[in-house]
Amino acid sequence: MALSPFGSRSPSMTVHSPNTAIRLRASAVQNSASGPVASAKAAQNGDRELTEQLNIDVRDRYVKDKKLGEGTYAVVYLGHLKHNTSSFVAIKKIKVNAEYKDGLTMDAIREVKYLQELAHPNVIALHDVFSSKDQNLNLVLEFLPGGDLEMLIKDTDIHYGAADIKAWMGMLARGVWFCHENFVLHRDIKPNNLLIAADGEVKLADFGLARSFADPYLNMTHQVITRWYRPPELLYGARQYSGAVDVWSMGMVFAELLLRVPFVAGNTDLDQISKICEAFGTPTEDNWPGVTKLPNYIPTDNGQRIPLSGRDFFMRQFPTAGPVGADLLMSMCALDPRKRSTAVQVLRNNWWTIDPRPTSNEDLPRKSGGTKKMGDDLTRRGGELDEGLFKSAARQLDFGPIK
């Protein structure tokens, strides 16, 4: 029987949650104490002592080994279970920041919240959370020693083809589909947030900019997603949007895998809009009803409208994808988010079933040195951009005549 393109949901990872135990212990203390005041004090003391003990129990399960990376936001260590030295984990210590309530940034709160809620083979797993003696929050994450997709794209000594790209994109698409099925927008999909496990599986990481989108009328910030992977509706200041923003980012990752440089990479938000128009066409009321009413809409073509890029453009620009793959990419890069494919539609596309078939995990290209790269990736805050080796490279792409 053929496997579903959606993959299978993995069993939920065990995340330490002391709330139930605390309530039970507090109730027992209160019932056994004499008088309401004594009961309240006893319950409060019991809660605090039990919470502290549970935190110590979790902390003592792990041993921190060498430091993998350090930034202003976090320090990442290689660790292992105390009673199993071969069971490796990554321990991300988020630094206390006095500027924020309780010393925690919203990025840290979001990361814990959504990783506790999501359990899928293509989403990085959160095993435990504990606080250290210096009150820093420690996240115990699964260890992914293969580095990230950006590392493979940049390394010209690594050769990969259409079947490898299809495998990587399939894993990304399944991870995004699962997030959207659970009403979570990732809002920062890019190659260095796609970490690689020892078995070759790609995992979606860094949920510092994620949020729920259950209420379609609730305003959200447009200042999310690293600029090169940010869709036009956010560049135009849209405050209400859907999972289409993540699908655009997926399309940019797809294009980058095919070209081995970022497809559209602007220096500023205005430059980013200009490059999107050069590549895909000028947004107008005809091809994107309502676009001119978005808060930050600015005409960028000096009155010279560039027609929407058709199938010929995508086939010419991305020959490695083949005709069906070019059609899929075009559907992910529609300017109007309402015309863009959804994550489930992406997974149902025929591209996944035609030749070449996706490369098996064990045969995917690998690169050494991934452990250090994972440490560097996990120390960043959501939305941080390091142009690195790609600085100015994508801006030299010649899109040729638009037909």
C-alpha angles and dihedrals in degrees: 000000000000118000118248113252087232093065123214127297113247121227112272114272115242109254118184109247115171098178097100094047090047093053093049093048092045091051091051092049092049094049093051098047124091117242131003096269093049090045092053094049093045091049092049093049091044092052093050095046093046093047091050092048093048090050091051091049091054094044091051092056091073138056120207114223128176124349113254099187144339133205138159090273105043149353120226124206134186107237142169141201110277092231096040115044092184093059102090127196136173114239113203112196109199110208120237111251115201091203091071132066110269087001094279127120120223087247091063093046092050093047093054094042097052099037088054089053099044125069116169136131090247097048120076109254124237109210103177145349126212140155122238127222091269089056094249116146114242122201116198105210132178113271113249108185097175096083117223141297093260089062092056094044093053096046106090090191089067114081122198135166144200094291092054092048089050091053094049094045091049091056091047092048092051092050093050092045090054092050091051092046086059093046095252125136113204096199098188109063112159136134097268090054090058105085124191125227125216090261092053096258114145115228128197108231141174108057093178092119097037123119142170119262103191092126109064092194098052115110116240132187118267092204096092137100120053108279099248090055097038117117122234095250090063092045086054091052102255111176097188117054144141143220086296088089090064092045090056089052089050089053091052090051089049091052091047092052089052096046099030089225129073109276101220115015118170128189092220136014090261091049089049091054090048092052092047089053091049091052103037107018138262117303110236137166087259097058097027113027111211097017094120090057094060111113098246100034112142125170106241104181101071090240094307107115118209111215119239114274111252135203093282091061093052093045091049095045096042108031093155090067093059124219095297093045090048089053090051093050091048090054091052092050100051109141093220105068090210089063094046119105117257121232091258092050089051090055092048093054117120091235092085094058102044125083132314093050118213114279114253115251095249091055098048118115114269135196130202121234094050095132092067091045091053089053091051092048094051094050093062124094117235114280098021113142127206110183092188114154092000096062107136092348098109092042088068093062113121111217091190124209114341112232 
